[in-house]
Amino acid sequence: MKREIRITKKSARRGEDGHKVVSVRMKDDTVRRLDDLSLRTNRSRNELINLLLEAALEDVLVEEDGAE
């Protein structure tokens, strides 16, 4: 079953501190999809990336390769 990540639309506001800046290379299609989601939710690309990564990190499972 496909899991949904729900993101609500919010009103505009500016900046929050306490974050680190990182650079990430992404496929053009991924950026386009983020930009589309940004327009629909009134959230910045940066905020969406953080929300989506946090949700994905909650579901990550590291499998051992069996080597000892």
N, CA, C and O atoms as a Tripos MOL2 file, in Angstrom:
@<TRIPOS>MOLECULE
protein
  272   271    68     0     0
PROTEIN
NO_CHARGES

@<TRIPOS>ATOM
      1 N           0.8430   -1.1710    0.0000 N.3       1 MET1
      2 CA          0.0000    0.0000    0.0000 C.3       1 MET1
      3 C           0.8940    1.2420    0.0000 C.2       1 MET1
      4 O           1.8460    1.3210    0.7770 O.2       1 MET1
      5 N           0.5970    2.1920   -0.8520 N.am      2 LYS2
      6 CA          1.3670    3.4270   -0.9550 C.3       2 LYS2
      7 C           1.0130    4.3420    0.2130 C.2       2 LYS2
      8 O          -0.1600    4.5820    0.4990 O.2       2 LYS2
      9 N           2.0620    4.8540    0.8890 N.am      3 ARG3
     10 CA          1.8640    5.7330    2.0350 C.3       3 ARG3
     11 C           1.7610    7.1650    1.5590 C.2       3 ARG3
     12 O           2.5360    7.5910    0.7020 O.2       3 ARG3
     13 N           0.8140    7.9160    2.1010 N.am      4 GLU4
     14 CA          0.6550    9.3240    1.7510 C.3       4 GLU4
     15 C           1.3640   10.1900    2.7720 C.2       4 GLU4
     16 O           1.3350    9.9030    3.9690 O.2       4 GLU4
     17 N           1.9990   11.2460    2.2990 N.am      5 ILE5
     18 CA          2.5540   12.2700    3.1700 C.3       5 ILE5
     19 C           1.6860   13.4940    2.9520 C.2       5 ILE5
     20 O           1.6780   14.0590    1.8580 O.2       5 ILE5
     21 N           0.9530   13.9140    3.9780 N.am      6 ARG6
     22 CA          0.0340   15.0450    3.8360 C.3       6 ARG6
     23 C           0.7230   16.3260    4.2700 C.2       6 ARG6
     24 O           1.3130   16.3960    5.3480 O.2       6 ARG6
     25 N           0.6390   17.3370    3.4170 N.am      7 ILE7
     26 CA          1.2270   18.6440    3.6800 C.3       7 ILE7
     27 C           0.1290   19.6760    3.5250 C.2       7 ILE7
     28 O          -0.5000   19.7670    2.4700 O.2       7 ILE7
     29 N          -0.1070   20.4590    4.5780 N.am      8 THR8
     30 CA         -1.1470   21.4670    4.5320 C.3       8 THR8
     31 C          -0.6320   22.7560    3.9210 C.2       8 THR8
     32 O           0.5660   23.0390    3.9640 O.2       8 THR8
     33 N          -1.5320   23.5280    3.3560 N.am      9 LYS9
     34 CA         -1.1970   24.8450    2.8360 C.3       9 LYS9
     35 C          -1.0800   25.7900    4.0260 C.2       9 LYS9
     36 O          -1.8420   25.6630    4.9850 O.2       9 LYS9
     37 N          -0.1450   26.7320    3.9850 N.am     10 LYS10
     38 CA          0.0060   27.6790    5.0760 C.3      10 LYS10
     39 C           0.0930   29.0920    4.5480 C.2      10 LYS10
     40 O           0.3380   29.3160    3.3620 O.2      10 LYS10
     41 N          -0.1080   30.0320    5.4320 N.am     11 SER11
     42 CA          0.0200   31.4310    5.0380 C.3      11 SER11
     43 C           1.5000   31.8040    4.9680 C.2      11 SER11
     44 O           2.3470   31.1540    5.5810 O.2      11 SER11
     45 N           1.7910   32.8510    4.2200 N.am     12 ALA12
     46 CA          3.1810   33.2560    4.0010 C.3      12 ALA12
     47 C           3.8240   33.7710    5.2830 C.2      12 ALA12
     48 O           3.1870   34.4820    6.0590 O.2      12 ALA12
     49 N           5.0970   33.4070    5.5060 N.am     13 ARG13
     50 CA          5.9220   33.9600    6.5740 C.3      13 ARG13
     51 C           7.3720   33.7670    6.1930 C.2      13 ARG13
     52 O           7.6720   32.9530    5.3200 O.2      13 ARG13
     53 N           8.2640   34.4780    6.8110 N.am     14 ARG14
     54 CA          9.6680   34.4730    6.4230 C.3      14 ARG14
     55 C          10.5370   33.8310    7.4780 C.2      14 ARG14
     56 O          10.3100   33.9910    8.6770 O.2      14 ARG14
     57 N          11.5360   33.1020    7.0160 N.am     15 GLY15
     58 CA         12.6990   32.5550    7.6940 C.3      15 GLY15
     59 C          12.6420   32.0830    9.1300 C.2      15 GLY15
     60 O          11.9440   32.6610    9.9640 O.2      15 GLY15
     61 N          13.3610   31.0580    9.3990 N.am     16 GLU16
     62 CA         13.6070   30.5220   10.7300 C.3      16 GLU16
     63 C          15.0890   30.1890   10.7900 C.2      16 GLU16
     64 O          15.6670   29.7380    9.8010 O.2      16 GLU16
     65 N          15.7120   30.4130   11.9580 N.am     17 ASP17
     66 CA         17.1330   30.0980   12.1010 C.3      17 ASP17
     67 C          17.3370   28.7340   12.7560 C.2      17 ASP17
     68 O          16.3780   28.0110   13.0260 O.2      17 ASP17
     69 N          18.6180   28.3930   13.0090 N.am     18 GLY18
     70 CA         18.9320   27.1170   13.6410 C.3      18 GLY18
     71 C          19.0540   25.9640   12.6570 C.2      18 GLY18
     72 O          18.9170   24.8020   13.0400 O.2      18 GLY18
     73 N          19.3050   26.2730   11.4130 N.am     19 HIS19
     74 CA         19.4290   25.2500   10.3820 C.3      19 HIS19
     75 C          20.8050   25.3300    9.7250 C.2      19 HIS19
     76 O          21.4550   26.3750    9.7580 O.2      19 HIS19
     77 N          21.2360   24.2410    9.1380 N.am     20 LYS20
     78 CA         22.4890   24.2130    8.3670 C.3      20 LYS20
     79 C          22.1560   24.2410    6.8820 C.2      20 LYS20
     80 O          21.1500   23.6880    6.4390 O.2      20 LYS20
     81 N          23.0110   24.8840    6.1440 N.am     21 VAL21
     82 CA         22.8480   24.9490    4.6910 C.3      21 VAL21
     83 C          23.5910   23.7720    4.0720 C.2      21 VAL21
     84 O          24.7560   23.5290    4.3870 O.2      21 VAL21
     85 N          22.9050   23.0380    3.1830 N.am     22 VAL22
     86 CA         23.5210   21.9380    2.4420 C.3      22 VAL22
     87 C          23.1890   22.1160    0.9600 C.2      22 VAL22
     88 O          22.1800   22.7270    0.6060 O.2      22 VAL22
     89 N          24.0380   21.5840    0.1170 N.am     23 SER23
     90 CA         23.8160   21.6370   -1.3160 C.3      23 SER23
     91 C          23.5160   20.2290   -1.8090 C.2      23 SER23
     92 O          24.2040   19.2740   -1.4490 O.2      23 SER23
     93 N          22.4810   20.1090   -2.6370 N.am     24 VAL24
     94 CA         22.0540   18.7980   -3.1300 C.3      24 VAL24
     95 C          21.8170   18.8860   -4.6280 C.2      24 VAL24
     96 O          21.1850   19.8260   -5.1090 O.2      24 VAL24
     97 N          22.3250   17.9040   -5.3630 N.am     25 ARG25
     98 CA         22.0350   17.8080   -6.7980 C.3      25 ARG25
     99 C          20.7600   16.9870   -6.9680 C.2      25 ARG25
    100 O          20.6170   15.9190   -6.3730 O.2      25 ARG25
    101 N          19.8370   17.4930   -7.7840 N.am     26 MET26
    102 CA         18.5720   16.8040   -8.0260 C.3      26 MET26
    103 C          18.2760   16.7770   -9.5120 C.2      26 MET26
    104 O          18.7260   17.6330  -10.2740 O.2      26 MET26
    105 N          17.5210   15.7870   -9.8990 N.am     27 LYS27
    106 CA         17.0500   15.7040  -11.2830 C.3      27 LYS27
    107 C          16.0890   16.8640  -11.5510 C.2      27 LYS27
    108 O          15.3730   17.3140  -10.6560 O.2      27 LYS27
    109 N          16.0880   17.3330  -12.7880 N.am     28 ASP28
    110 CA         15.1970   18.4290  -13.1810 C.3      28 ASP28
    111 C          13.7430   18.1130  -12.8600 C.2      28 ASP28
    112 O          13.0070   18.9830  -12.3970 O.2      28 ASP28
    113 N          13.3260   16.8780  -13.1020 N.am     29 ASP29
    114 CA         11.9440   16.4900  -12.8490 C.3      29 ASP29
    115 C          11.6020   16.5770  -11.3620 C.2      29 ASP29
    116 O          10.4900   16.9720  -11.0090 O.2      29 ASP29
    117 N          12.5360   16.2170  -10.4930 N.am     30 THR30
    118 CA         12.2930   16.2990   -9.0540 C.3      30 THR30
    119 C          12.1110   17.7520   -8.6330 C.2      30 THR30
    120 O          11.2240   18.0620   -7.8370 O.2      30 THR30
    121 N          12.9400   18.6390   -9.1590 N.am     31 VAL31
    122 CA         12.8230   20.0670   -8.8400 C.3      31 VAL31
    123 C          11.4910   20.6110   -9.3570 C.2      31 VAL31
    124 O          10.8230   21.3880   -8.6750 O.2      31 VAL31
    125 N          11.1150   20.2010  -10.5560 N.am     32 ARG32
    126 CA          9.8350   20.6400  -11.1160 C.3      32 ARG32
    127 C           8.6740   20.1990  -10.2340 C.2      32 ARG32
    128 O           7.7480   20.9730   -9.9910 O.2      32 ARG32
    129 N           8.7180   18.9560   -9.7530 N.am     33 ARG33
    130 CA          7.6550   18.4380   -8.8910 C.3      33 ARG33
    131 C           7.6250   19.1750   -7.5590 C.2      33 ARG33
    132 O           6.5520   19.4560   -7.0250 O.2      33 ARG33
    133 N           8.8080   19.4900   -7.0200 N.am     34 LEU34
    134 CA          8.8650   20.2740   -5.7840 C.3      34 LEU34
    135 C           8.2840   21.6700   -6.0030 C.2      34 LEU34
    136 O           7.5370   22.1730   -5.1630 O.2      34 LEU34
    137 N           8.6250   22.2910   -7.1220 N.am     35 ASP35
    138 CA          8.1070   23.6230   -7.4160 C.3      35 ASP35
    139 C           6.5920   23.6190   -7.5700 C.2      35 ASP35
    140 O           5.9200   24.5460   -7.1190 O.2      35 ASP35
    141 N           6.0550   22.5880   -8.2000 N.am     36 ASP36
    142 CA          4.6060   22.4580   -8.3390 C.3      36 ASP36
    143 C           3.9570   22.3210   -6.9650 C.2      36 ASP36
    144 O           2.9560   22.9760   -6.6770 O.2      36 ASP36
    145 N           4.5300   21.4730   -6.1250 N.am     37 LEU37
    146 CA          4.0040   21.2890   -4.7670 C.3      37 LEU37
    147 C           4.1230   22.5810   -3.9610 C.2      37 LEU37
    148 O           3.2520   22.8950   -3.1510 O.2      37 LEU37
    149 N           5.1860   23.3170   -4.1820 N.am     38 SER38
    150 CA          5.3870   24.5960   -3.5160 C.3      38 SER38
    151 C           4.2680   25.5830   -3.8630 C.2      38 SER38
    152 O           3.7390   26.2620   -2.9840 O.2      38 SER38
    153 N           3.9190   25.6550   -5.1320 N.am     39 LEU39
    154 CA          2.8380   26.5410   -5.5540 C.3      39 LEU39
    155 C           1.5020   26.1310   -4.9500 C.2      39 LEU39
    156 O           0.7150   26.9800   -4.5330 O.2      39 LEU39
    157 N           1.2530   24.8350   -4.9060 N.am     40 ARG40
    158 CA         -0.0320   24.3380   -4.3950 C.3      40 ARG40
    159 C          -0.1680   24.4670   -2.8840 C.2      40 ARG40
    160 O          -1.2880   24.5540   -2.3800 O.2      40 ARG40
    161 N           0.9410   24.4810   -2.1450 N.am     41 THR41
    162 CA          0.8820   24.4980   -0.6820 C.3      41 THR41
    163 C           1.3190   25.8230   -0.0680 C.2      41 THR41
    164 O           1.2090   26.0070    1.1440 O.2      41 THR41
    165 N           1.8100   26.7420   -0.8860 N.am     42 ASN42
    166 CA          2.3380   28.0140   -0.4010 C.3      42 ASN42
    167 C           3.4770   27.8060    0.5960 C.2      42 ASN42
    168 O           3.6170   28.5590    1.5610 O.2      42 ASN42
    169 N           4.2800   26.7840    0.3530 N.am     43 ARG43
    170 CA          5.4600   26.4950    1.1580 C.3      43 ARG43
    171 C           6.6790   26.5700    0.2540 C.2      43 ARG43
    172 O           6.5940   26.2630   -0.9350 O.2      43 ARG43
    173 N           7.8110   26.9750    0.8140 N.am     44 SER44
    174 CA          9.0270   27.0820    0.0120 C.3      44 SER44
    175 C           9.5420   25.6950   -0.3670 C.2      44 SER44
    176 O           9.2190   24.6960    0.2750 O.2      44 SER44
    177 N          10.3390   25.6620   -1.4100 N.am     45 ARG45
    178 CA         10.9930   24.4190   -1.8110 C.3      45 ARG45
    179 C          11.8080   23.8690   -0.6430 C.2      45 ARG45
    180 O          11.7720   22.6700   -0.3670 O.2      45 ARG45
    181 N          12.5330   24.7340    0.0320 N.am     46 ASN46
    182 CA         13.3490   24.3410    1.1710 C.3      46 ASN46
    183 C          12.5030   23.6930    2.2780 C.2      46 ASN46
    184 O          12.8680   22.6490    2.8180 O.2      46 ASN46
    185 N          11.3850   24.3170    2.6020 N.am     47 GLU47
    186 CA         10.5200   23.7700    3.6470 C.3      47 GLU47
    187 C           9.9590   22.4120    3.2530 C.2      47 GLU47
    188 O           9.8910   21.5010    4.0780 O.2      47 GLU47
    189 N           9.5610   22.2760    2.0010 N.am     48 LEU48
    190 CA          9.0410   20.9930    1.5280 C.3      48 LEU48
    191 C          10.0990   19.9050    1.5890 C.2      48 LEU48
    192 O           9.8130   18.7860    2.0150 O.2      48 LEU48
    193 N          11.3190   20.2180    1.1680 N.am     49 ILE49
    194 CA         12.4000   19.2290    1.2280 C.3      49 ILE49
    195 C          12.5960   18.7630    2.6540 C.2      49 ILE49
    196 O          12.7440   17.5660    2.9000 O.2      49 ILE49
    197 N          12.5990   19.6960    3.6040 N.am     50 ASN50
    198 CA         12.7580   19.3270    5.0080 C.3      50 ASN50
    199 C          11.6010   18.4710    5.5090 C.2      50 ASN50
    200 O          11.8270   17.4740    6.1950 O.2      50 ASN50
    201 N          10.3690   18.8430    5.1780 N.am     51 LEU51
    202 CA          9.2060   18.0550    5.5980 C.3      51 LEU51
    203 C           9.2520   16.6390    5.0250 C.2      51 LEU51
    204 O           9.0110   15.6600    5.7300 O.2      51 LEU51
    205 N           9.5660   16.5540    3.7350 N.am     52 LEU52
    206 CA          9.6000   15.2470    3.0720 C.3      52 LEU52
    207 C          10.7410   14.3760    3.5890 C.2      52 LEU52
    208 O          10.5620   13.1710    3.7700 O.2      52 LEU52
    209 N          11.9090   14.9680    3.8280 N.am     53 LEU53
    210 CA         13.0360   14.2030    4.3770 C.3      53 LEU53
    211 C          12.7380   13.7110    5.7900 C.2      53 LEU53
    212 O          13.0320   12.5630    6.1220 O.2      53 LEU53
    213 N          12.1570   14.5710    6.6190 N.am     54 GLU54
    214 CA         11.8070   14.1500    7.9800 C.3      54 GLU54
    215 C          10.8410   12.9680    7.9470 C.2      54 GLU54
    216 O          11.0000   12.0070    8.7000 O.2      54 GLU54
    217 N           9.8380   13.0440    7.0700 N.am     55 ALA55
    218 CA          8.8700   11.9470    6.9580 C.3      55 ALA55
    219 C           9.5540   10.6660    6.4890 C.2      55 ALA55
    220 O           9.2690    9.5840    7.0020 O.2      55 ALA55
    221 N          10.4500   10.7860    5.5200 N.am     56 ALA56
    222 CA         11.1440    9.6080    4.9930 C.3      56 ALA56
    223 C          12.0820    9.0150    6.0430 C.2      56 ALA56
    224 O          12.1940    7.7940    6.1490 O.2      56 ALA56
    225 N          12.7570    9.8650    6.8200 N.am     57 LEU57
    226 CA         13.6750    9.3680    7.8480 C.3      57 LEU57
    227 C          12.9510    8.5640    8.9160 C.2      57 LEU57
    228 O          13.5350    7.6610    9.5150 O.2      57 LEU57
    229 N          11.6820    8.8830    9.1610 N.am     58 GLU58
    230 CA         10.8830    8.1260   10.1250 C.3      58 GLU58
    231 C          10.6360    6.6960    9.6490 C.2      58 GLU58
    232 O          10.4350    5.7930   10.4620 O.2      58 GLU58
    233 N          10.6510    6.4930    8.3380 N.am     59 ASP59
    234 CA         10.3010    5.1870    7.7640 C.3      59 ASP59
    235 C          11.4920    4.3870    7.2710 C.2      59 ASP59
    236 O          11.3160    3.2910    6.7380 O.2      59 ASP59
    237 N          12.6990    4.9050    7.4350 N.am     60 VAL60
    238 CA         13.8840    4.2130    6.9150 C.3      60 VAL60
    239 C          14.1920    2.9640    7.7390 C.2      60 VAL60
    240 O          14.1180    2.9830    8.9680 O.2      60 VAL60
    241 N          14.5310    1.8990    7.0570 N.am     61 LEU61
    242 CA         14.9300    0.6610    7.6950 C.3      61 LEU61
    243 C          16.2840    0.2540    7.1080 C.2      61 LEU61
    244 O          16.4110    0.0490    5.9010 O.2      61 LEU61
    245 N          17.2760    0.1410    7.9630 N.am     62 VAL62
    246 CA         18.6020   -0.2600    7.5080 C.3      62 VAL62
    247 C          18.7000   -1.7670    7.6390 C.2      62 VAL62
    248 O          18.5420   -2.3120    8.7310 O.2      62 VAL62
    249 N          18.9590   -2.4430    6.5260 N.am     63 GLU63
    250 CA         19.0730   -3.8850    6.5240 C.3      63 GLU63
    251 C          20.5380   -4.2720    6.5800 C.2      63 GLU63
    252 O          21.3640   -3.7310    5.8440 O.2      63 GLU63
    253 N          20.8500   -5.2020    7.4480 N.am     64 GLU64
    254 CA         22.2080   -5.7290    7.5160 C.3      64 GLU64
    255 C          22.4440   -6.6160    6.3010 C.2      64 GLU64
    256 O          21.5330   -7.3020    5.8370 O.2      64 GLU64
    257 N          23.6770   -6.5980    5.7870 N.am     65 ASP65
    258 CA         23.9770   -7.3840    4.5940 C.3      65 ASP65
    259 C          24.2480   -8.8590    4.9080 C.2      65 ASP65
    260 O          24.4230   -9.6670    3.9950 O.2      65 ASP65
    261 N          24.2830   -9.2030    6.1780 N.am     66 GLY66
    262 CA         24.5020  -10.5870    6.5680 C.3      66 GLY66
    263 C          25.9630  -10.9570    6.7280 C.2      66 GLY66
    264 O          26.2650  -12.0450    7.2200 O.2      66 GLY66
    265 N          26.8760  -10.0900    6.3310 N.am     67 ALA67
    266 CA         28.3010  -10.3680    6.4700 C.3      67 ALA67
    267 C          28.7400  -10.1680    7.9230 C.2      67 ALA67
    268 O          28.3540   -9.1970    8.5740 O.2      67 ALA67
    269 N          29.5280  -11.0770    8.4020 N.am     68 GLU68
    270 CA         30.0330  -10.9460    9.7670 C.3      68 GLU68
    271 C          31.5180  -10.9000    9.7970 C.2      68 GLU68
    272 O          32.1100  -10.7920   10.8710 O.2      68 GLU68
@<TRIPOS>BOND
     1     1     2 1
     2     2     3 1
     3     3     4 2
     4     3     5 am
     5     5     6 1
     6     6     7 1
     7     7     8 2
     8     7     9 am
     9     9    10 1
    10    10    11 1
    11    11    12 2
    12    11    13 am
    13    13    14 1
    14    14    15 1
    15    15    16 2
    16    15    17 am
    17    17    18 1
    18    18    19 1
    19    19    20 2
    20    19    21 am
    21    21    22 1
    22    22    23 1
    23    23    24 2
    24    23    25 am
    25    25    26 1
    26    26    27 1
    27    27    28 2
    28    27    29 am
    29    29    30 1
    30    30    31 1
    31    31    32 2
    32    31    33 am
    33    33    34 1
    34    34    35 1
    35    35    36 2
    36    35    37 am
    37    37    38 1
    38    38    39 1
    39    39    40 2
    40    39    41 am
    41    41    42 1
    42    42    43 1
    43    43    44 2
    44    43    45 am
    45    45    46 1
    46    46    47 1
    47    47    48 2
    48    47    49 am
    49    49    50 1
    50    50    51 1
    51    51    52 2
    52    51    53 am
    53    53    54 1
    54    54    55 1
    55    55    56 2
    56    55    57 am
    57    57    58 1
    58    58    59 1
    59    59    60 2
    60    59    61 am
    61    61    62 1
    62    62    63 1
    63    63    64 2
    64    63    65 am
    65    65    66 1
    66    66    67 1
    67    67    68 2
    68    67    69 am
    69    69    70 1
    70    70    71 1
    71    71    72 2
    72    71    73 am
    73    73    74 1
    74    74    75 1
    75    75    76 2
    76    75    77 am
    77    77    78 1
    78    78    79 1
    79    79    80 2
    80    79    81 am
    81    81    82 1
    82    82    83 1
    83    83    84 2
    84    83    85 am
    85    85    86 1
    86    86    87 1
    87    87    88 2
    88    87    89 am
    89    89    90 1
    90    90    91 1
    91    91    92 2
    92    91    93 am
    93    93    94 1
    94    94    95 1
    95    95    96 2
    96    95    97 am
    97    97    98 1
    98    98    99 1
    99    99   100 2
   100    99   101 am
   101   101   102 1
   102   102   103 1
   103   103   104 2
   104   103   105 am
   105   105   106 1
   106   106   107 1
   107   107   108 2
   108   107   109 am
   109   109   110 1
   110   110   111 1
   111   111   112 2
   112   111   113 am
   113   113   114 1
   114   114   115 1
   115   115   116 2
   116   115   117 am
   117   117   118 1
   118   118   119 1
   119   119   120 2
   120   119   121 am
   121   121   122 1
   122   122   123 1
   123   123   124 2
   124   123   125 am
   125   125   126 1
   126   126   127 1
   127   127   128 2
   128   127   129 am
   129   129   130 1
   130   130   131 1
   131   131   132 2
   132   131   133 am
   133   133   134 1
   134   134   135 1
   135   135   136 2
   136   135   137 am
   137   137   138 1
   138   138   139 1
   139   139   140 2
   140   139   141 am
   141   141   142 1
   142   142   143 1
   143   143   144 2
   144   143   145 am
   145   145   146 1
   146   146   147 1
   147   147   148 2
   148   147   149 am
   149   149   150 1
   150   150   151 1
   151   151   152 2
   152   151   153 am
   153   153   154 1
   154   154   155 1
   155   155   156 2
   156   155   157 am
   157   157   158 1
   158   158   159 1
   159   159   160 2
   160   159   161 am
   161   161   162 1
   162   162   163 1
   163   163   164 2
   164   163   165 am
   165   165   166 1
   166   166   167 1
   167   167   168 2
   168   167   169 am
   169   169   170 1
   170   170   171 1
   171   171   172 2
   172   171   173 am
   173   173   174 1
   174   174   175 1
   175   175   176 2
   176   175   177 am
   177   177   178 1
   178   178   179 1
   179   179   180 2
   180   179   181 am
   181   181   182 1
   182   182   183 1
   183   183   184 2
   184   183   185 am
   185   185   186 1
   186   186   187 1
   187   187   188 2
   188   187   189 am
   189   189   190 1
   190   190   191 1
   191   191   192 2
   192   191   193 am
   193   193   194 1
   194   194   195 1
   195   195   196 2
   196   195   197 am
   197   197   198 1
   198   198   199 1
   199   199   200 2
   200   199   201 am
   201   201   202 1
   202   202   203 1
   203   203   204 2
   204   203   205 am
   205   205   206 1
   206   206   207 1
   207   207   208 2
   208   207   209 am
   209   209   210 1
   210   210   211 1
   211   211   212 2
   212   211   213 am
   213   213   214 1
   214   214   215 1
   215   215   216 2
   216   215   217 am
   217   217   218 1
   218   218   219 1
   219   219   220 2
   220   219   221 am
   221   221   222 1
   222   222   223 1
   223   223   224 2
   224   223   225 am
   225   225   226 1
   226   226   227 1
   227   227   228 2
   228   227   229 am
   229   229   230 1
   230   230   231 1
   231   231   232 2
   232   231   233 am
   233   233   234 1
   234   234   235 1
   235   235   236 2
   236   235   237 am
   237   237   238 1
   238   238   239 1
   239   239   240 2
   240   239   241 am
   241   241   242 1
   242   242   243 1
   243   243   244 2
   244   243   245 am
   245   245   246 1
   246   246   247 1
   247   247   248 2
   248   247   249 am
   249   249   250 1
   250   250   251 1
   251   251   252 2
   252   251   253 am
   253   253   254 1
   254   254   255 1
   255   255   256 2
   256   255   257 am
   257   257   258 1
   258   258   259 1
   259   259   260 2
   260   259   261 am
   261   261   262 1
   262   262   263 1
   263   263   264 2
   264   263   265 am
   265   265   266 1
   266   266   267 1
   267   267   268 2
   268   267   269 am
   269   269   270 1
   270   270   271 1
   271   271   272 2
@<TRIPOS>SUBSTRUCTURE
     1 MET1         2 RESIDUE 1 A MET
     2 LYS2         6 RESIDUE 1 A LYS
     3 ARG3        10 RESIDUE 1 A ARG
     4 GLU4        14 RESIDUE 1 A GLU
     5 ILE5        18 RESIDUE 1 A ILE
     6 ARG6        22 RESIDUE 1 A ARG
     7 ILE7        26 RESIDUE 1 A ILE
     8 THR8        30 RESIDUE 1 A THR
     9 LYS9        34 RESIDUE 1 A LYS
    10 LYS10       38 RESIDUE 1 A LYS
    11 SER11       42 RESIDUE 1 A SER
    12 ALA12       46 RESIDUE 1 A ALA
    13 ARG13       50 RESIDUE 1 A ARG
    14 ARG14       54 RESIDUE 1 A ARG
    15 GLY15       58 RESIDUE 1 A GLY
    16 GLU16       62 RESIDUE 1 A GLU
    17 ASP17       66 RESIDUE 1 A ASP
    18 GLY18       70 RESIDUE 1 A GLY
    19 HIS19       74 RESIDUE 1 A HIS
    20 LYS20       78 RESIDUE 1 A LYS
    21 VAL21       82 RESIDUE 1 A VAL
    22 VAL22       86 RESIDUE 1 A VAL
    23 SER23       90 RESIDUE 1 A SER
    24 VAL24       94 RESIDUE 1 A VAL
    25 ARG25       98 RESIDUE 1 A ARG
    26 MET26      102 RESIDUE 1 A MET
    27 LYS27      106 RESIDUE 1 A LYS
    28 ASP28      110 RESIDUE 1 A ASP
    29 ASP29      114 RESIDUE 1 A ASP
    30 THR30      118 RESIDUE 1 A THR
    31 VAL31      122 RESIDUE 1 A VAL
    32 ARG32      126 RESIDUE 1 A ARG
    33 ARG33      130 RESIDUE 1 A ARG
    34 LEU34      134 RESIDUE 1 A LEU
    35 ASP35      138 RESIDUE 1 A ASP
    36 ASP36      142 RESIDUE 1 A ASP
    37 LEU37      146 RESIDUE 1 A LEU
    38 SER38      150 RESIDUE 1 A SER
    39 LEU39      154 RESIDUE 1 A LEU
    40 ARG40      158 RESIDUE 1 A ARG
    41 THR41      162 RESIDUE 1 A THR
    42 ASN42      166 RESIDUE 1 A ASN
    43 ARG43      170 RESIDUE 1 A ARG
    44 SER44      174 RESIDUE 1 A SER
    45 ARG45      178 RESIDUE 1 A ARG
    46 ASN46      182 RESIDUE 1 A ASN
    47 GLU47      186 RESIDUE 1 A GLU
    48 LEU48      190 RESIDUE 1 A LEU
    49 ILE49      194 RESIDUE 1 A ILE
    50 ASN50      198 RESIDUE 1 A ASN
    51 LEU51      202 RESIDUE 1 A LEU
    52 LEU52      206 RESIDUE 1 A LEU
    53 LEU53      210 RESIDUE 1 A LEU
    54 GLU54      214 RESIDUE 1 A GLU
    55 ALA55      218 RESIDUE 1 A ALA
    56 ALA56      222 RESIDUE 1 A ALA
    57 LEU57      226 RESIDUE 1 A LEU
    58 GLU58      230 RESIDUE 1 A GLU
    59 ASP59      234 RESIDUE 1 A ASP
    60 VAL60      238 RESIDUE 1 A VAL
    61 LEU61      242 RESIDUE 1 A LEU
    62 VAL62      246 RESIDUE 1 A VAL
    63 GLU63      250 RESIDUE 1 A GLU
    64 GLU64      254 RESIDUE 1 A GLU
    65 ASP65      258 RESIDUE 1 A ASP
    66 GLY66      262 RESIDUE 1 A GLY
    67 ALA67      266 RESIDUE 1 A ALA
    68 GLU68      270 RESIDUE 1 A GLU
